[in-house]
mmCIF file of C-alpha atoms in Angstrom:
data_model
loop_
_atom_site.group_PDB
_atom_site.id
_atom_site.type_symbol
_atom_site.label_atom_id
_atom_site.label_comp_id
_atom_site.label_asym_id
_atom_site.label_seq_id
_atom_site.Cartn_x
_atom_site.Cartn_y
_atom_site.Cartn_z
ATOM 1 C CA GLY A 18 68.291 87.814 87.464
ATOM 2 C CA THR A 19 66.859 84.357 87.783
ATOM 3 C CA HIS A 20 68.796 83.323 84.688
ATOM 4 C CA GLY A 21 72.112 84.701 85.971
ATOM 5 C CA GLU A 22 75.149 82.637 85.097
ATOM 6 C CA LYS A 23 78.798 83.278 85.910
ATOM 7 C CA GLN A 24 82.004 82.359 84.144
ATOM 8 C CA HIS A 25 85.577 82.722 85.378
ATOM 9 C CA VAL A 26 87.920 83.607 82.529
ATOM 10 C CA GLY A 27 90.852 85.220 84.355
ATOM 11 C CA ARG A 28 94.262 83.905 83.335
ATOM 12 C CA SER A 29 97.322 85.043 81.473
ATOM 13 C CA GLY A 30 96.193 86.648 78.233
ATOM 14 C CA ASP A 31 92.600 87.022 79.455
ATOM 15 C CA GLY A 32 92.246 90.333 77.650
ATOM 16 C CA GLY A 33 91.705 92.214 80.900
ATOM 17 C CA ILE A 34 88.540 90.323 81.839
ATOM 18 C CA ASP A 35 88.537 88.032 84.883
ATOM 19 C CA GLY A 36 84.891 87.016 84.887
ATOM 20 C CA VAL A 37 81.541 87.408 83.189
ATOM 21 C CA ILE A 38 78.064 87.410 84.694
ATOM 22 C CA ARG A 39 75.384 86.670 82.133
ATOM 23 C CA GLN A 40 72.202 88.362 83.329
ATOM 24 C CA ASP A 41 69.644 86.762 81.043
ATOM 25 C CA ALA A 42 68.998 83.493 79.231
ATOM 26 C CA LEU A 43 69.782 85.024 75.838
ATOM 27 C CA GLY A 44 73.137 86.401 76.973
ATOM 28 C CA LEU A 45 72.199 89.925 75.921
ATOM 29 C CA THR A 46 73.216 91.553 79.199
ATOM 30 C CA ASN A 47 76.718 90.661 80.344
ATOM 31 C CA ILE A 48 78.626 92.250 83.204
ATOM 32 C CA TYR A 49 82.390 91.974 82.781
ATOM 33 C CA ILE A 50 84.578 91.818 85.881
ATOM 34 C CA GLN A 51 88.205 92.736 86.512
ATOM 35 C CA ALA A 52 89.757 91.949 89.896
ATOM 36 C CA LYS A 53 93.113 93.118 91.251
ATOM 37 C CA ARG A 54 94.706 91.790 94.410
ATOM 38 C CA TYR A 55 96.838 94.713 95.514
ATOM 39 C CA ALA A 56 98.475 95.657 98.814
ATOM 40 C CA ASP A 57 96.781 98.474 100.729
ATOM 41 C CA THR A 58 99.523 100.881 99.669
ATOM 42 C CA ASN A 59 99.186 100.020 95.952
ATOM 43 C CA LYS A 60 96.099 101.883 94.749
ATOM 44 C CA VAL A 61 94.465 101.223 91.398
ATOM 45 C CA GLY A 62 95.396 104.031 89.019
ATOM 46 C CA GLU A 63 93.917 105.545 85.905
ATOM 47 C CA PRO A 64 95.972 103.296 83.553
ATOM 48 C CA GLU A 65 94.348 100.141 84.971
ATOM 49 C CA ILE A 66 90.880 101.638 84.525
ATOM 50 C CA ARG A 67 91.690 102.755 80.973
ATOM 51 C CA ASN A 68 92.926 99.233 80.148
ATOM 52 C CA PHE A 69 89.702 97.795 81.565
ATOM 53 C CA ILE A 70 87.645 100.249 79.492
ATOM 54 C CA GLY A 71 89.551 99.087 76.412
ATOM 55 C CA SER A 72 88.701 95.484 77.276
ATOM 56 C CA LEU A 73 85.034 96.378 77.779
ATOM 57 C CA ASP A 74 84.943 98.146 74.420
ATOM 58 C CA THR A 75 86.609 95.164 72.722
ATOM 59 C CA GLN A 76 83.938 92.867 74.184
ATOM 60 C CA GLY A 77 81.132 95.250 73.230
ATOM 61 C CA ALA A 78 80.173 95.373 76.907
ATOM 62 C CA SER A 79 77.854 97.927 78.422
ATOM 63 C CA LEU A 80 78.603 97.152 82.083
ATOM 64 C CA GLY A 81 81.796 96.507 84.025
ATOM 65 C CA VAL A 82 82.814 95.940 87.629
ATOM 66 C CA PHE A 83 86.377 96.589 88.783
ATOM 67 C CA ILE A 84 87.156 95.001 92.157
ATOM 68 C CA THR A 85 90.291 95.524 94.232
ATOM 69 C CA THR A 86 91.612 94.584 97.651
ATOM 70 C CA SER A 87 93.091 98.076 97.970
ATOM 71 C CA SER A 88 91.494 101.361 96.854
ATOM 72 C CA PHE A 89 91.360 103.689 93.857
ATOM 73 C CA GLN A 90 93.357 106.812 93.057
ATOM 74 C CA PRO A 91 91.202 109.902 92.354
ATOM 75 C CA GLY A 92 92.092 109.817 88.637
ATOM 76 C CA ALA A 93 90.913 106.216 88.400
ATOM 77 C CA VAL A 94 87.583 107.096 90.003
ATOM 78 C CA HIS A 95 87.141 110.090 87.684
ATOM 79 C CA THR A 96 87.874 107.976 84.602
ATOM 80 C CA ALA A 97 85.477 105.213 85.688
ATOM 81 C CA GLU A 98 82.702 107.695 86.450
ATOM 82 C CA GLY A 99 83.086 109.228 83.002
ATOM 83 C CA TYR A 100 82.814 105.929 81.131
ATOM 84 C CA ARG A 101 79.347 105.693 79.614
ATOM 85 C CA HIS A 102 77.883 107.712 82.477
ATOM 86 C CA GLY A 103 79.336 105.571 85.254
ATOM 87 C CA ARG A 104 78.807 102.089 83.822
ATOM 88 C CA ILE A 105 81.855 100.867 85.753
#
C-alpha cells in the first residue's frame, strides 16, 4: 500500500519474527516475516513452520511470509498451506 512501512526486528530472542511490514497507516494489517539462511541441502522442515505459526499466533497476526535460501520439505509446505487457509 501507499502507507507501507517496514521494520527489521530479527535478533536473538526475536520471538521468531525477523521483520514486519505495516500495510496501512493505522497499523491494522501487518505482515510478519521469518527468514532462514540455509544451505541448499538443509530444507526448512515442519518444525520451523510450526514455530513460525506459534509466533504469528502470539502476535495476533493474520499474514506471514517465510523466506529461505534453500527450499521446503513437503511437510512444511502442507503445514503452511493449512494455516488459516494458506495465510503463510
